[in-house]
């Protein structure tokens, strides 16, 4: 298991993502962690590669979030819809630039979940993810 994950879990819970999908999200986040740990070279370019890939992933994430929010009434939870859209749209062949190394669609989802755990996006309206118990 990858270190962390508590904030991701809180965000998925707040977004009303079903518990089995949340558990799978954590598995994908851990798969990304293992893949990145094995594939990074340890050279200065790693940070740039990760930043570029993260930027491409976040672009799709925010497209999915905007679409999910537009499909719900004001104040309604959209996290489950957003998670479904991520699964459908976050694909290696849909990125604006090719990844710096071979990854599968599931790895991209894992990176997205890692970025969520790092508080770069939410599956609901923003809240203090550090201050809530899961």
mmCIF file of C-alpha atoms in Angstrom:
data_model
loop_
_atom_site.group_PDB
_atom_site.id
_atom_site.type_symbol
_atom_site.label_atom_id
_atom_site.label_comp_id
_atom_site.label_asym_id
_atom_site.label_seq_id
_atom_site.Cartn_x
_atom_site.Cartn_y
_atom_site.Cartn_z
ATOM 1 C CA UNK A 1 0.000 0.000 0.000
ATOM 2 C CA UNK A 2 1.133 3.513 -0.790
ATOM 3 C CA UNK A 3 1.653 5.888 2.117
ATOM 4 C CA UNK A 4 -1.183 8.331 2.728
ATOM 5 C CA UNK A 5 -4.660 7.814 1.374
ATOM 6 C CA UNK A 6 -6.701 9.205 4.265
ATOM 7 C CA UNK A 7 -7.528 12.456 2.457
ATOM 8 C CA UNK A 8 -8.533 10.570 -0.686
ATOM 9 C CA UNK A 9 -10.840 8.389 1.376
ATOM 10 C CA UNK A 10 -12.461 11.425 3.027
ATOM 11 C CA UNK A 11 -12.954 13.120 -0.333
ATOM 12 C CA UNK A 12 -14.512 10.061 -1.942
ATOM 13 C CA UNK A 13 -16.778 9.626 1.083
ATOM 14 C CA UNK A 14 -17.843 13.283 0.945
ATOM 15 C CA UNK A 15 -18.522 12.915 -2.799
ATOM 16 C CA UNK A 16 -20.735 9.867 -2.115
ATOM 17 C CA UNK A 17 -18.551 7.519 -4.151
ATOM 18 C CA UNK A 18 -19.591 3.943 -3.221
ATOM 19 C CA UNK A 19 -17.289 2.205 -0.751
ATOM 20 C CA UNK A 20 -16.271 -0.556 -3.166
ATOM 21 C CA UNK A 21 -15.231 2.043 -5.753
ATOM 22 C CA UNK A 22 -13.345 3.961 -3.052
ATOM 23 C CA UNK A 23 -11.476 0.788 -2.097
ATOM 24 C CA UNK A 24 -10.598 0.215 -5.757
ATOM 25 C CA UNK A 25 -9.417 3.831 -6.008
ATOM 26 C CA UNK A 26 -6.990 3.167 -3.166
ATOM 27 C CA UNK A 27 -5.704 0.030 -4.919
ATOM 28 C CA UNK A 28 -5.129 2.039 -8.094
ATOM 29 C CA UNK A 29 -3.364 4.779 -6.119
ATOM 30 C CA UNK A 30 -1.063 2.137 -4.655
ATOM 31 C CA UNK A 31 -0.476 0.635 -8.113
ATOM 32 C CA UNK A 32 0.544 4.079 -9.379
ATOM 33 C CA UNK A 33 2.890 4.500 -6.393
ATOM 34 C CA UNK A 34 4.580 1.163 -7.128
ATOM 35 C CA UNK A 35 4.862 1.914 -10.848
ATOM 36 C CA UNK A 36 6.310 5.390 -10.323
ATOM 37 C CA UNK A 37 8.742 4.016 -7.728
ATOM 38 C CA UNK A 38 10.011 1.443 -10.233
ATOM 39 C CA UNK A 39 10.050 3.620 -13.351
ATOM 40 C CA UNK A 40 11.542 6.871 -12.141
ATOM 41 C CA UNK A 41 15.207 7.171 -12.957
ATOM 42 C CA UNK A 42 16.344 9.230 -9.988
ATOM 43 C CA UNK A 43 17.548 11.964 -12.345
ATOM 44 C CA UNK A 44 16.462 15.605 -12.428
ATOM 45 C CA UNK A 45 14.099 14.963 -15.365
ATOM 46 C CA UNK A 46 11.817 12.828 -13.209
ATOM 47 C CA UNK A 47 10.231 15.886 -11.607
ATOM 48 C CA UNK A 48 9.497 17.393 -15.017
ATOM 49 C CA UNK A 49 8.076 14.121 -16.334
ATOM 50 C CA UNK A 50 5.805 13.782 -13.299
ATOM 51 C CA UNK A 51 4.718 17.423 -13.500
ATOM 52 C CA UNK A 52 3.855 17.119 -17.200
ATOM 53 C CA UNK A 53 1.941 13.875 -16.710
ATOM 54 C CA UNK A 54 0.159 15.269 -13.643
ATOM 55 C CA UNK A 55 -0.852 18.372 -15.590
ATOM 56 C CA UNK A 56 -2.346 16.255 -18.381
ATOM 57 C CA UNK A 57 -4.195 14.104 -15.846
ATOM 58 C CA UNK A 58 -5.521 17.147 -13.975
ATOM 59 C CA UNK A 59 -6.782 18.638 -17.236
ATOM 60 C CA UNK A 60 -9.006 15.578 -17.720
ATOM 61 C CA UNK A 61 -9.963 15.547 -14.019
ATOM 62 C CA UNK A 62 -11.266 19.097 -14.151
ATOM 63 C CA UNK A 63 -13.132 18.457 -17.400
ATOM 64 C CA UNK A 64 -14.848 15.524 -15.673
ATOM 65 C CA UNK A 65 -15.569 17.610 -12.595
ATOM 66 C CA UNK A 66 -17.139 20.426 -14.639
ATOM 67 C CA UNK A 67 -19.279 17.941 -16.540
ATOM 68 C CA UNK A 68 -20.360 16.101 -13.376
ATOM 69 C CA UNK A 69 -21.270 19.363 -11.636
ATOM 70 C CA UNK A 70 -23.316 20.460 -14.638
ATOM 71 C CA UNK A 71 -25.296 17.208 -14.464
ATOM 72 C CA UNK A 72 -26.387 17.680 -10.844
ATOM 73 C CA UNK A 73 -28.612 20.189 -9.152
ATOM 74 C CA UNK A 74 -26.994 22.848 -6.996
ATOM 75 C CA UNK A 75 -25.818 21.349 -3.738
ATOM 76 C CA UNK A 76 -26.128 17.746 -4.918
ATOM 77 C CA UNK A 77 -23.196 15.372 -4.575
ATOM 78 C CA UNK A 78 -21.456 14.825 -7.895
ATOM 79 C CA UNK A 79 -18.496 12.686 -6.789
ATOM 80 C CA UNK A 80 -19.907 9.396 -8.010
ATOM 81 C CA UNK A 81 -20.662 10.864 -11.442
ATOM 82 C CA UNK A 82 -17.229 12.452 -11.545
ATOM 83 C CA UNK A 83 -15.579 9.146 -10.668
ATOM 84 C CA UNK A 84 -17.535 7.393 -13.446
ATOM 85 C CA UNK A 85 -16.435 10.048 -15.925
ATOM 86 C CA UNK A 86 -12.805 9.703 -14.864
ATOM 87 C CA UNK A 87 -12.964 5.979 -15.504
ATOM 88 C CA UNK A 88 -14.425 6.601 -18.963
ATOM 89 C CA UNK A 89 -12.278 9.545 -20.062
ATOM 90 C CA UNK A 90 -8.857 9.266 -18.428
ATOM 91 C CA UNK A 91 -7.078 7.200 -21.078
ATOM 92 C CA UNK A 92 -3.451 7.063 -22.167
ATOM 93 C CA UNK A 93 -4.399 7.693 -25.788
ATOM 94 C CA UNK A 94 -6.428 10.754 -24.771
ATOM 95 C CA UNK A 95 -3.538 12.660 -23.194
ATOM 96 C CA UNK A 96 -2.177 15.719 -24.965
ATOM 97 C CA UNK A 97 1.367 14.312 -24.772
ATOM 98 C CA UNK A 98 2.504 10.700 -24.491
ATOM 99 C CA UNK A 99 3.549 9.585 -21.003
ATOM 100 C CA UNK A 100 7.327 9.476 -20.418
ATOM 101 C CA UNK A 101 7.136 5.711 -19.878
ATOM 102 C CA UNK A 102 4.687 2.900 -20.544
ATOM 103 C CA UNK A 103 1.598 3.147 -18.344
ATOM 104 C CA UNK A 104 -1.903 1.722 -18.502
ATOM 105 C CA UNK A 105 -5.157 3.608 -18.102
ATOM 106 C CA UNK A 106 -5.411 2.264 -14.548
ATOM 107 C CA UNK A 107 -2.075 3.878 -13.672
ATOM 108 C CA UNK A 108 -3.426 7.237 -14.838
ATOM 109 C CA UNK A 109 -6.435 6.769 -12.565
ATOM 110 C CA UNK A 110 -4.065 5.888 -9.748
ATOM 111 C CA UNK A 111 -2.113 9.087 -10.389
ATOM 112 C CA UNK A 112 -5.371 11.046 -10.378
ATOM 113 C CA UNK A 113 -6.292 9.539 -7.012
ATOM 114 C CA UNK A 114 -2.814 10.376 -5.710
ATOM 115 C CA UNK A 115 -3.264 13.984 -6.845
ATOM 116 C CA UNK A 116 -6.600 14.033 -5.039
ATOM 117 C CA UNK A 117 -4.894 12.748 -1.889
ATOM 118 C CA UNK A 118 -2.434 15.633 -2.293
ATOM 119 C CA UNK A 119 -5.453 18.025 -2.281
ATOM 120 C CA UNK A 120 -5.131 19.153 -5.887
ATOM 121 C CA UNK A 121 -8.829 18.401 -6.433
ATOM 122 C CA UNK A 122 -11.925 17.123 -4.637
ATOM 123 C CA UNK A 123 -14.899 14.909 -5.462
ATOM 124 C CA UNK A 124 -17.153 17.468 -3.794
ATOM 125 C CA UNK A 125 -16.997 21.103 -2.866
ATOM 126 C CA UNK A 126 -13.730 21.901 -1.101
ATOM 127 C CA UNK A 127 -13.508 21.207 2.630
ATOM 128 C CA UNK A 128 -10.796 20.777 5.239
ATOM 129 C CA UNK A 129 -9.650 17.244 4.414
ATOM 130 C CA UNK A 130 -7.129 17.371 7.277
ATOM 131 C CA UNK A 131 -9.737 18.269 9.864
ATOM 132 C CA UNK A 132 -12.295 15.529 9.257
ATOM 133 C CA UNK A 133 -12.133 12.022 10.625
ATOM 134 C CA UNK A 134 -13.042 9.297 8.153
#
